[in-house]
Amino acid sequence: MILRKLPFIIAVLGMAGGVLIGILFGANEDFFQNRISAGLARNHDIQSISDNSEREAKIKTESAKLWRCYQRYHFHANGIAGLSLAILTLMSFIQAPHLLRFCVQYSVAVGGFLYPFVWLLIAIYGPEIGRTEAHDTFAIFGYMGGVFFVGILGFIFAALKYPWNLEI
């Protein structure tokens, strides 16, 4: 029974993470901005730029892009979790084989939960090690978007191939 509920719990946790960081943005956006600034001050590549105006321009650009990564986590976590909950709910009405339902539900839930973390981890570690390096380091979370997409394709397949039980 818990295996049937777990995808829903995972999706709700994903939405909770997106909502929580949104609340934190509203309560203390300066915390995130200061964290980005402090990390960029420790970034060896940026600090090695000898021209002050070029370094300041790079810091300004990177700050904006890293702040956007925090926002992307928020947007993706909430949006994907909402879509995941819709797919999981609809999948429960499809009379597909158990294994197909299981695979679709878990790929949607796990892929949808883990994918947004690529943006959060880039935002956290990117200031100090660089955005590209952070992206490469945490690429496995980005690949989870593919797992989520495979789940969506599985849902579409099941929705078209198998009958729906719409009796309540």
mmCIF file of C-alpha atoms in Angstrom, residues 9-141:
data_model
loop_
_atom_site.group_PDB
_atom_site.id
_atom_site.type_symbol
_atom_site.label_atom_id
_atom_site.label_comp_id
_atom_site.label_asym_id
_atom_site.label_seq_id
_atom_site.Cartn_x
_atom_site.Cartn_y
_atom_site.Cartn_z
ATOM 1 C CA ILE A 9 4.170 11.807 -1.195
ATOM 2 C CA ILE A 10 7.296 12.449 -3.278
ATOM 3 C CA ALA A 11 5.403 14.885 -5.525
ATOM 4 C CA VAL A 12 3.970 16.759 -2.539
ATOM 5 C CA LEU A 13 7.459 16.982 -0.992
ATOM 6 C CA GLY A 14 8.706 18.494 -4.255
ATOM 7 C CA MET A 15 5.996 21.112 -4.116
ATOM 8 C CA ALA A 16 6.759 21.772 -0.448
ATOM 9 C CA GLY A 17 10.403 22.440 -1.350
ATOM 10 C CA GLY A 18 9.386 24.930 -4.025
ATOM 11 C CA VAL A 19 6.939 26.683 -1.721
ATOM 12 C CA LEU A 20 9.434 26.738 1.157
ATOM 13 C CA ILE A 21 12.143 28.427 -0.875
ATOM 14 C CA GLY A 22 9.540 30.908 -2.140
ATOM 15 C CA ILE A 23 8.681 31.767 1.458
ATOM 16 C CA LEU A 24 12.386 32.129 2.239
ATOM 17 C CA PHE A 25 12.787 34.480 -0.744
ATOM 18 C CA GLY A 26 9.974 36.627 0.579
ATOM 19 C CA ALA A 27 11.228 36.572 4.156
ATOM 20 C CA ASN A 28 14.911 37.208 3.464
ATOM 21 C CA GLU A 29 15.974 37.661 -0.155
ATOM 22 C CA ASP A 30 19.129 39.397 1.060
ATOM 23 C CA PHE A 31 20.352 36.113 2.565
ATOM 24 C CA PHE A 32 20.480 34.561 -0.906
ATOM 25 C CA GLN A 33 21.998 37.649 -2.526
ATOM 26 C CA ASN A 34 24.665 37.883 0.194
ATOM 27 C CA ARG A 35 25.446 34.178 -0.141
ATOM 28 C CA ILE A 36 25.976 34.625 -3.876
ATOM 29 C CA SER A 37 28.195 37.679 -3.314
ATOM 30 C CA ALA A 38 30.280 35.907 -0.667
ATOM 31 C CA GLY A 39 30.764 32.896 -2.933
ATOM 32 C CA LEU A 40 31.795 35.047 -5.886
ATOM 33 C CA ALA A 41 34.325 36.787 -3.628
ATOM 34 C CA ARG A 42 35.918 33.349 -3.090
ATOM 35 C CA ASN A 43 35.774 32.359 -6.774
ATOM 36 C CA HIS A 44 39.392 32.095 -7.906
ATOM 37 C CA ASP A 45 38.659 32.578 -11.614
ATOM 38 C CA ILE A 46 36.684 35.768 -11.059
ATOM 39 C CA GLN A 47 39.104 37.193 -8.504
ATOM 40 C CA SER A 48 42.015 36.573 -10.875
ATOM 41 C CA ILE A 49 40.587 39.059 -13.407
ATOM 42 C CA SER A 50 43.031 41.954 -13.145
ATOM 43 C CA ASP A 51 40.861 44.694 -14.649
ATOM 44 C CA ASN A 52 38.546 45.968 -11.876
ATOM 45 C CA SER A 53 35.753 47.078 -14.210
ATOM 46 C CA GLU A 54 35.849 43.740 -16.041
ATOM 47 C CA ARG A 55 35.805 41.849 -12.728
ATOM 48 C CA GLU A 56 32.879 43.914 -11.410
ATOM 49 C CA ALA A 57 30.959 43.371 -14.650
ATOM 50 C CA LYS A 58 31.581 39.617 -14.385
ATOM 51 C CA ILE A 59 30.433 39.609 -10.742
ATOM 52 C CA LYS A 60 27.269 41.510 -11.669
ATOM 53 C CA THR A 61 26.497 39.121 -14.537
ATOM 54 C CA GLU A 62 27.193 35.998 -12.484
ATOM 55 C CA SER A 63 25.162 37.307 -9.531
ATOM 56 C CA ALA A 64 22.123 37.794 -11.752
ATOM 57 C CA LYS A 65 22.501 34.361 -13.357
ATOM 58 C CA LEU A 66 22.985 32.600 -10.029
ATOM 59 C CA TRP A 67 19.993 34.383 -8.505
ATOM 60 C CA ARG A 68 18.025 33.145 -11.515
ATOM 61 C CA CYS A 69 19.108 29.582 -10.651
ATOM 62 C CA TYR A 70 17.490 29.918 -7.218
ATOM 63 C CA GLN A 71 14.341 31.170 -8.930
ATOM 64 C CA ARG A 72 14.435 28.301 -11.423
ATOM 65 C CA TYR A 73 14.471 25.822 -8.560
ATOM 66 C CA HIS A 74 11.383 27.511 -7.141
ATOM 67 C CA PHE A 75 9.557 27.597 -10.490
ATOM 68 C CA HIS A 76 10.522 24.091 -11.585
ATOM 69 C CA ALA A 77 9.841 22.468 -8.210
ATOM 70 C CA ASN A 78 6.336 23.928 -8.025
ATOM 71 C CA GLY A 79 5.402 23.510 -11.671
ATOM 72 C CA ILE A 80 6.736 19.997 -12.079
ATOM 73 C CA ALA A 81 5.218 18.885 -8.768
ATOM 74 C CA GLY A 82 1.825 20.191 -9.870
ATOM 75 C CA LEU A 83 2.102 18.376 -13.199
ATOM 76 C CA SER A 84 3.311 15.254 -11.388
ATOM 77 C CA LEU A 85 0.306 15.260 -9.071
ATOM 78 C CA ALA A 86 -2.032 15.641 -12.043
ATOM 79 C CA ILE A 87 -0.381 12.770 -13.933
ATOM 80 C CA LEU A 88 -0.330 10.558 -10.837
ATOM 81 C CA THR A 89 -4.003 11.228 -10.199
ATOM 82 C CA LEU A 90 -5.001 10.566 -13.803
ATOM 83 C CA MET A 91 -2.819 7.452 -13.941
ATOM 84 C CA SER A 92 -4.836 5.994 -11.074
ATOM 85 C CA PHE A 93 -7.886 5.903 -13.389
ATOM 86 C CA ILE A 94 -6.126 4.060 -16.214
ATOM 87 C CA GLN A 95 -6.528 0.282 -16.267
ATOM 88 C CA ALA A 96 -2.966 -0.388 -17.411
ATOM 89 C CA PRO A 97 -0.829 -3.327 -16.278
ATOM 90 C CA HIS A 98 0.561 -2.917 -12.784
ATOM 91 C CA LEU A 99 4.206 -2.806 -13.915
ATOM 92 C CA LEU A 100 3.525 -0.024 -16.428
ATOM 93 C CA ARG A 101 1.599 1.996 -13.842
ATOM 94 C CA PHE A 102 4.385 1.466 -11.306
ATOM 95 C CA CYS A 103 7.114 2.565 -13.759
ATOM 96 C CA VAL A 104 5.174 5.620 -14.932
ATOM 97 C CA GLN A 105 4.295 6.732 -11.420
ATOM 98 C CA TYR A 106 7.806 6.369 -10.048
ATOM 99 C CA SER A 107 9.560 7.923 -13.038
ATOM 100 C CA VAL A 108 7.213 10.915 -12.900
ATOM 101 C CA ALA A 109 7.527 11.287 -9.122
ATOM 102 C CA VAL A 110 11.261 10.657 -8.699
ATOM 103 C CA GLY A 111 12.342 12.404 -11.904
ATOM 104 C CA GLY A 112 10.074 15.360 -11.171
ATOM 105 C CA PHE A 113 11.310 15.611 -7.592
ATOM 106 C CA LEU A 114 15.036 15.393 -8.329
ATOM 107 C CA TYR A 115 15.290 17.474 -11.519
ATOM 108 C CA PRO A 116 14.766 20.920 -9.897
ATOM 109 C CA PHE A 117 17.669 20.243 -7.538
ATOM 110 C CA VAL A 118 20.101 20.794 -10.406
ATOM 111 C CA TRP A 119 19.138 24.491 -10.264
ATOM 112 C CA LEU A 120 19.319 24.707 -6.477
ATOM 113 C CA LEU A 121 22.738 23.048 -6.346
ATOM 114 C CA ILE A 122 24.082 25.281 -9.126
ATOM 115 C CA ALA A 123 22.853 28.299 -7.150
ATOM 116 C CA ILE A 124 24.446 27.047 -3.924
ATOM 117 C CA TYR A 125 27.816 25.887 -5.268
ATOM 118 C CA GLY A 126 28.091 27.934 -8.468
ATOM 119 C CA PRO A 127 29.299 31.178 -6.905
ATOM 120 C CA GLU A 128 32.449 29.584 -5.545
ATOM 121 C CA ILE A 129 33.275 26.899 -8.115
ATOM 122 C CA GLY A 130 31.622 28.433 -11.194
ATOM 123 C CA ARG A 131 28.252 27.802 -12.801
ATOM 124 C CA THR A 132 29.571 25.474 -15.502
ATOM 125 C CA GLU A 133 31.544 23.430 -12.998
ATOM 126 C CA ALA A 134 28.539 23.216 -10.671
ATOM 127 C CA HIS A 135 26.309 22.197 -13.565
ATOM 128 C CA ASP A 136 28.756 19.480 -14.587
ATOM 129 C CA THR A 137 29.153 18.285 -10.998
ATOM 130 C CA PHE A 138 25.417 17.913 -10.429
ATOM 131 C CA ALA A 139 24.456 16.829 -13.960
ATOM 132 C CA ILE A 140 22.829 13.654 -12.626
ATOM 133 C CA PHE A 141 19.992 15.814 -11.291
#
